[in-house]
Amino acid sequence: MKYCFFFLLVLSVLSLPAQNLKRFSVPKGYTQIAEAKGDLDNDGKDEIILIFNTDIKASEIQTPEGTSDYERVLYILKKGNNGLKVWKENSAIVFSSGFGFYPSGNALTINVKNNSLIIEQLFFTNSRHTQQYKHTFRFQNGDFYLIGLYDHFEDTCDFSFTNEINFSTGKIIVDREYSSCDDETKVPENLHKEFTHQFPALIKMNDFFIGDHKLRLPGLKEDFVF
C-alpha cells in the first residue's frame, strides 16, 4: 500500500506542470499555417507545435500582392487532462506574413528531430537574393535554448554564402562561393573557414531575435551576425 501511494504521488508531481499551464484555444481571427508533432522533453509524449497568422498588423506596408502584413505566433502545446495547454508562446522567432520582397514566395516549415524543434524560413530579400534560416531549439534546464543555426544567403548568379553554428560545441563554419553570370566579371576567391568559439551561455528562445547578435571571428574583417 505504501509503494502504491508513493507511485501515485510521483505521477501527480510529474503532471503538475501541464495542469498549471494555460488552456489553449485558437484566438479569433488567427489562421493556422504550420504544424508539427514530436516529443520535446523526453517524457514519451508528443507535443504539438502550431504557427498562426494573427490579426495583429506587423506594419502598415502593403505587399506587392496587395495583402497586409500580419504578425505570426508560434505555440508549443502539451496535452493535458482537459485538452491542449500552452507550454511556450513566441512571436519573435517567426517573420511576419508580409516579410521579404515577394511574400507569396516565402516558405516556413517546422519539424521535430532528435527531441529538438527545427524552424526553417526562406524569403526573397530582392528579386535576385534569397535568405534561408534554420534554427534548432532544445528543451533543457527548464527552457528552450538555441543549439543550432544554419544561415544561407544566395544570389542567382554571383554568390552563395553559408554560415553554421553548433552552439553546444562552439563549432562555426563560414563558407562563401562566388560565381558570375558573364565571363567578364572578375570572380573573388572562394572562402571556407572553420572556427571554435566559446559561447558564454546558450540563448533562450524568448531572448533570441534574428540579427541582434554578433561576434568577431579571426581572419574576417566583418562581424559574424546571427
mmCIF file of C-alpha atoms in Angstrom:
data_model
loop_
_atom_site.group_PDB
_atom_site.id
_atom_site.type_symbol
_atom_site.label_atom_id
_atom_site.label_comp_id
_atom_site.label_asym_id
_atom_site.label_seq_id
_atom_site.Cartn_x
_atom_site.Cartn_y
_atom_site.Cartn_z
ATOM 1 C CA MET A 1 0.000 0.000 0.000
ATOM 2 C CA LYS A 2 2.863 2.328 0.860
ATOM 3 C CA TYR A 3 4.511 1.733 -2.534
ATOM 4 C CA CYS A 4 1.230 2.305 -4.353
ATOM 5 C CA PHE A 5 0.768 5.621 -2.589
ATOM 6 C CA PHE A 6 4.343 6.642 -3.460
ATOM 7 C CA PHE A 7 3.789 5.757 -7.134
ATOM 8 C CA LEU A 8 0.610 7.833 -7.299
ATOM 9 C CA LEU A 9 2.396 10.728 -5.596
ATOM 10 C CA VAL A 10 5.168 10.677 -8.210
ATOM 11 C CA LEU A 11 2.621 10.658 -11.043
ATOM 12 C CA SER A 12 0.782 13.618 -9.559
ATOM 13 C CA VAL A 13 4.014 15.627 -9.225
ATOM 14 C CA LEU A 14 5.015 14.875 -12.810
ATOM 15 C CA SER A 15 1.631 16.033 -14.088
ATOM 16 C CA LEU A 16 1.690 19.348 -12.198
ATOM 17 C CA PRO A 17 3.448 21.383 -14.953
ATOM 18 C CA ALA A 18 0.773 20.503 -17.518
ATOM 19 C CA GLN A 19 -2.001 21.218 -15.009
ATOM 20 C CA ASN A 20 -0.636 24.685 -14.244
ATOM 21 C CA LEU A 21 -0.420 25.718 -17.901
ATOM 22 C CA LYS A 22 -2.986 27.940 -19.593
ATOM 23 C CA ARG A 23 -5.606 26.119 -21.646
ATOM 24 C CA PHE A 24 -5.206 26.649 -25.383
ATOM 25 C CA SER A 25 -7.872 27.690 -27.835
ATOM 26 C CA VAL A 26 -7.316 29.265 -31.229
ATOM 27 C CA PRO A 27 -7.738 33.044 -30.866
ATOM 28 C CA LYS A 28 -10.438 34.563 -33.009
ATOM 29 C CA GLY A 29 -9.072 35.846 -36.313
ATOM 30 C CA TYR A 30 -5.980 33.589 -36.261
ATOM 31 C CA THR A 31 -5.199 31.287 -39.217
ATOM 32 C CA GLN A 32 -3.005 28.213 -38.797
ATOM 33 C CA ILE A 33 -0.158 27.988 -41.323
ATOM 34 C CA ALA A 34 2.140 25.255 -39.937
ATOM 35 C CA GLU A 35 2.012 22.239 -37.605
ATOM 36 C CA ALA A 36 4.410 19.628 -36.240
ATOM 37 C CA LYS A 37 4.347 16.950 -33.548
ATOM 38 C CA GLY A 38 7.119 15.359 -31.517
ATOM 39 C CA ASP A 39 8.486 14.667 -28.056
ATOM 40 C CA LEU A 40 10.483 17.704 -26.958
ATOM 41 C CA ASP A 41 11.107 16.858 -23.292
ATOM 42 C CA ASN A 42 11.754 13.104 -23.468
ATOM 43 C CA ASP A 43 8.633 12.213 -21.477
ATOM 44 C CA GLY A 44 7.382 9.791 -24.105
ATOM 45 C CA LYS A 45 4.523 12.072 -25.137
ATOM 46 C CA ASP A 46 4.358 14.223 -28.271
ATOM 47 C CA GLU A 47 3.999 17.963 -28.011
ATOM 48 C CA ILE A 48 2.103 19.863 -30.720
ATOM 49 C CA ILE A 49 3.718 22.889 -32.366
ATOM 50 C CA LEU A 50 1.500 25.334 -34.253
ATOM 51 C CA ILE A 51 2.183 28.587 -36.087
ATOM 52 C CA PHE A 52 -0.559 31.083 -36.890
ATOM 53 C CA ASN A 53 -1.036 34.243 -38.867
ATOM 54 C CA THR A 54 -2.571 36.602 -36.326
ATOM 55 C CA ASP A 55 -4.932 39.517 -36.906
ATOM 56 C CA ILE A 56 -2.341 41.942 -35.462
ATOM 57 C CA LYS A 57 -0.673 44.165 -38.062
ATOM 58 C CA ALA A 58 3.130 43.978 -38.012
ATOM 59 C CA SER A 59 3.437 47.104 -40.180
ATOM 60 C CA GLU A 60 1.401 49.345 -42.420
ATOM 61 C CA ILE A 61 3.095 48.162 -45.608
ATOM 62 C CA GLN A 62 1.183 46.580 -48.449
ATOM 63 C CA THR A 63 2.900 43.619 -50.091
ATOM 64 C CA PRO A 64 3.390 43.535 -53.900
ATOM 65 C CA GLU A 65 0.387 41.184 -53.955
ATOM 66 C CA GLY A 66 -1.725 43.848 -52.219
ATOM 67 C CA THR A 67 -2.051 41.998 -48.910
ATOM 68 C CA SER A 68 -1.394 43.348 -45.411
ATOM 69 C CA ASP A 69 1.480 42.411 -43.127
ATOM 70 C CA TYR A 70 0.456 40.492 -40.003
ATOM 71 C CA GLU A 71 2.391 39.151 -37.034
ATOM 72 C CA ARG A 72 2.859 35.417 -36.650
ATOM 73 C CA VAL A 73 2.931 33.447 -33.420
ATOM 74 C CA LEU A 74 4.336 30.035 -32.508
ATOM 75 C CA TYR A 75 2.751 27.852 -29.818
ATOM 76 C CA ILE A 76 4.249 24.747 -28.240
ATOM 77 C CA LEU A 77 1.369 22.819 -26.685
ATOM 78 C CA LYS A 78 1.163 19.989 -24.176
ATOM 79 C CA LYS A 79 -1.698 17.545 -23.910
ATOM 80 C CA GLY A 80 -3.459 17.937 -20.566
ATOM 81 C CA ASN A 81 -6.424 16.228 -18.930
ATOM 82 C CA ASN A 82 -8.789 18.852 -20.332
ATOM 83 C CA GLY A 83 -7.259 19.453 -23.747
ATOM 84 C CA LEU A 84 -4.205 21.301 -25.015
ATOM 85 C CA LYS A 85 -2.176 23.611 -22.757
ATOM 86 C CA VAL A 86 0.226 26.419 -23.776
ATOM 87 C CA TRP A 87 3.774 25.424 -22.831
ATOM 88 C CA LYS A 88 5.604 28.092 -24.878
ATOM 89 C CA GLU A 89 4.444 31.088 -26.920
ATOM 90 C CA ASN A 90 6.785 33.125 -29.144
ATOM 91 C CA SER A 91 6.238 35.859 -31.732
ATOM 92 C CA ALA A 92 9.863 36.897 -32.295
ATOM 93 C CA ILE A 93 11.402 33.867 -33.981
ATOM 94 C CA VAL A 94 8.993 33.761 -36.962
ATOM 95 C CA PHE A 95 8.870 36.544 -39.542
ATOM 96 C CA SER A 96 5.625 38.369 -40.268
ATOM 97 C CA SER A 97 3.346 37.376 -43.164
ATOM 98 C CA GLY A 98 4.443 40.320 -45.344
ATOM 99 C CA PHE A 99 8.174 39.974 -44.734
ATOM 100 C CA GLY A 100 10.508 39.942 -47.729
ATOM 101 C CA PHE A 101 10.417 41.088 -51.357
ATOM 102 C CA TYR A 102 7.905 38.522 -52.623
ATOM 103 C CA PRO A 103 5.938 37.406 -49.533
ATOM 104 C CA SER A 104 3.827 34.975 -51.575
ATOM 105 C CA GLY A 105 7.016 33.010 -52.283
ATOM 106 C CA ASN A 106 8.090 32.730 -48.642
ATOM 107 C CA ALA A 107 8.454 29.255 -47.135
ATOM 108 C CA LEU A 108 8.022 28.296 -43.469
ATOM 109 C CA THR A 109 8.376 24.750 -42.107
ATOM 110 C CA ILE A 110 8.674 23.255 -38.619
ATOM 111 C CA ASN A 111 9.569 19.750 -37.511
ATOM 112 C CA VAL A 112 10.847 17.798 -34.525
ATOM 113 C CA LYS A 113 14.041 15.753 -34.823
ATOM 114 C CA ASN A 114 16.092 14.192 -32.025
ATOM 115 C CA ASN A 115 13.795 15.816 -29.446
ATOM 116 C CA SER A 116 14.617 19.259 -30.851
ATOM 117 C CA LEU A 117 12.422 21.816 -32.619
ATOM 118 C CA ILE A 118 13.642 22.953 -36.042
ATOM 119 C CA ILE A 119 12.223 26.120 -37.618
ATOM 120 C CA GLU A 120 13.090 26.852 -41.264
ATOM 121 C CA GLN A 121 12.251 30.091 -43.058
ATOM 122 C CA LEU A 122 13.071 31.177 -46.605
ATOM 123 C CA PHE A 123 12.274 34.527 -48.230
ATOM 124 C CA PHE A 124 13.396 36.871 -51.008
ATOM 125 C CA THR A 125 15.379 39.958 -49.964
ATOM 126 C CA ASN A 126 15.117 41.367 -53.513
ATOM 127 C CA SER A 127 14.409 39.997 -56.977
ATOM 128 C CA ARG A 128 17.727 38.081 -57.085
ATOM 129 C CA HIS A 129 18.537 37.254 -53.481
ATOM 130 C CA THR A 130 17.109 34.572 -51.222
ATOM 131 C CA GLN A 131 17.731 34.197 -47.497
ATOM 132 C CA GLN A 132 17.230 30.883 -45.688
ATOM 133 C CA TYR A 133 17.349 30.390 -41.919
ATOM 134 C CA LYS A 134 17.184 27.174 -39.931
ATOM 135 C CA HIS A 135 17.131 27.443 -36.138
ATOM 136 C CA THR A 136 17.225 24.431 -33.825
ATOM 137 C CA PHE A 137 15.939 24.669 -30.248
ATOM 138 C CA ARG A 138 16.221 22.073 -27.495
ATOM 139 C CA PHE A 139 14.414 21.905 -24.162
ATOM 140 C CA GLN A 140 16.892 21.680 -21.282
ATOM 141 C CA ASN A 141 17.308 23.193 -17.832
ATOM 142 C CA GLY A 142 13.640 24.174 -17.796
ATOM 143 C CA ASP A 143 13.543 26.202 -21.028
ATOM 144 C CA PHE A 144 14.082 26.122 -24.797
ATOM 145 C CA TYR A 145 17.591 27.073 -25.922
ATOM 146 C CA LEU A 146 19.088 27.782 -29.350
ATOM 147 C CA ILE A 147 21.570 24.977 -30.089
ATOM 148 C CA GLY A 148 21.948 25.198 -33.865
ATOM 149 C CA LEU A 149 21.879 27.769 -36.662
ATOM 150 C CA TYR A 150 22.043 27.472 -40.453
ATOM 151 C CA ASP A 151 22.084 30.712 -42.479
ATOM 152 C CA HIS A 152 22.191 30.602 -46.299
ATOM 153 C CA PHE A 153 22.235 33.772 -48.444
ATOM 154 C CA GLU A 154 22.265 33.331 -52.213
ATOM 155 C CA ASP A 155 22.291 35.369 -55.408
ATOM 156 C CA THR A 156 21.023 33.897 -58.659
ATOM 157 C CA CYS A 157 24.444 34.434 -60.264
ATOM 158 C CA ASP A 158 27.134 35.995 -58.079
ATOM 159 C CA PHE A 159 27.440 34.189 -54.755
ATOM 160 C CA SER A 160 26.275 31.563 -52.285
ATOM 161 C CA PHE A 161 27.102 32.211 -48.607
ATOM 162 C CA THR A 162 26.504 29.725 -45.783
ATOM 163 C CA ASN A 163 27.077 30.197 -42.054
ATOM 164 C CA GLU A 164 26.578 27.438 -39.493
ATOM 165 C CA ILE A 165 26.864 27.385 -35.704
ATOM 166 C CA ASN A 166 26.667 24.500 -33.269
ATOM 167 C CA PHE A 167 26.165 26.383 -30.013
ATOM 168 C CA SER A 168 26.652 23.281 -27.893
ATOM 169 C CA THR A 169 30.141 22.512 -29.243
ATOM 170 C CA GLY A 170 31.066 26.073 -30.288
ATOM 171 C CA LYS A 171 31.883 24.998 -33.858
ATOM 172 C CA ILE A 172 31.356 27.688 -36.505
ATOM 173 C CA ILE A 173 31.556 27.201 -40.292
ATOM 174 C CA VAL A 174 31.783 30.054 -42.799
ATOM 175 C CA ASP A 175 31.533 29.081 -46.470
ATOM 176 C CA ARG A 176 31.490 31.550 -49.368
ATOM 177 C CA GLU A 177 31.303 30.540 -53.016
ATOM 178 C CA TYR A 178 31.480 33.088 -55.841
ATOM 179 C CA SER A 179 30.434 32.895 -59.475
ATOM 180 C CA SER A 180 29.241 35.170 -62.292
ATOM 181 C CA CYS A 181 26.533 35.342 -64.931
ATOM 182 C CA ASP A 182 29.058 36.571 -67.501
ATOM 183 C CA ASP A 183 32.669 35.826 -68.488
ATOM 184 C CA GLU A 184 33.924 39.390 -67.988
ATOM 185 C CA THR A 185 33.345 39.864 -64.266
ATOM 186 C CA LYS A 186 36.300 39.036 -62.027
ATOM 187 C CA VAL A 187 35.164 36.424 -59.543
ATOM 188 C CA PRO A 188 36.592 36.601 -55.986
ATOM 189 C CA GLU A 189 38.239 33.560 -54.464
ATOM 190 C CA ASN A 190 36.036 31.162 -52.567
ATOM 191 C CA LEU A 191 36.421 31.077 -48.789
ATOM 192 C CA HIS A 192 35.914 28.282 -46.280
ATOM 193 C CA LYS A 193 36.820 28.660 -42.613
ATOM 194 C CA GLU A 194 36.025 26.660 -39.505
ATOM 195 C CA PHE A 195 36.373 28.074 -36.006
ATOM 196 C CA THR A 196 35.676 27.117 -32.434
ATOM 197 C CA HIS A 197 34.205 29.823 -30.244
ATOM 198 C CA GLN A 198 33.419 29.532 -26.554
ATOM 199 C CA PHE A 199 29.919 30.946 -26.086
ATOM 200 C CA PRO A 200 29.403 32.153 -22.507
ATOM 201 C CA ALA A 201 25.885 30.722 -22.368
ATOM 202 C CA LEU A 202 23.181 29.319 -24.617
ATOM 203 C CA ILE A 203 20.465 31.741 -25.742
ATOM 204 C CA LYS A 204 16.880 31.160 -24.640
ATOM 205 C CA MET A 205 14.249 31.090 -27.369
ATOM 206 C CA ASN A 206 12.417 34.102 -25.973
ATOM 207 C CA ASP A 207 15.703 36.086 -25.794
ATOM 208 C CA PHE A 208 16.651 35.395 -29.416
ATOM 209 C CA PHE A 209 15.985 37.895 -32.209
ATOM 210 C CA ILE A 210 17.465 37.144 -35.624
ATOM 211 C CA GLY A 211 20.246 39.618 -36.469
ATOM 212 C CA ASP A 212 20.606 41.039 -32.945
ATOM 213 C CA HIS A 213 23.711 39.005 -32.098
ATOM 214 C CA LYS A 214 27.230 39.275 -33.482
ATOM 215 C CA LEU A 215 30.816 38.263 -32.844
ATOM 216 C CA ARG A 216 34.180 38.918 -34.476
ATOM 217 C CA LEU A 217 35.989 35.878 -35.840
ATOM 218 C CA PRO A 218 39.723 35.637 -36.557
ATOM 219 C CA GLY A 219 40.631 36.191 -40.190
ATOM 220 C CA LEU A 220 37.389 38.009 -41.065
ATOM 221 C CA LYS A 221 37.132 41.768 -41.450
ATOM 222 C CA GLU A 222 33.443 41.939 -40.639
ATOM 223 C CA ASP A 223 31.326 40.739 -37.758
ATOM 224 C CA PHE A 224 29.581 37.384 -37.836
ATOM 225 C CA VAL A 225 25.936 38.391 -37.392
ATOM 226 C CA PHE A 226 23.285 35.880 -36.345
#
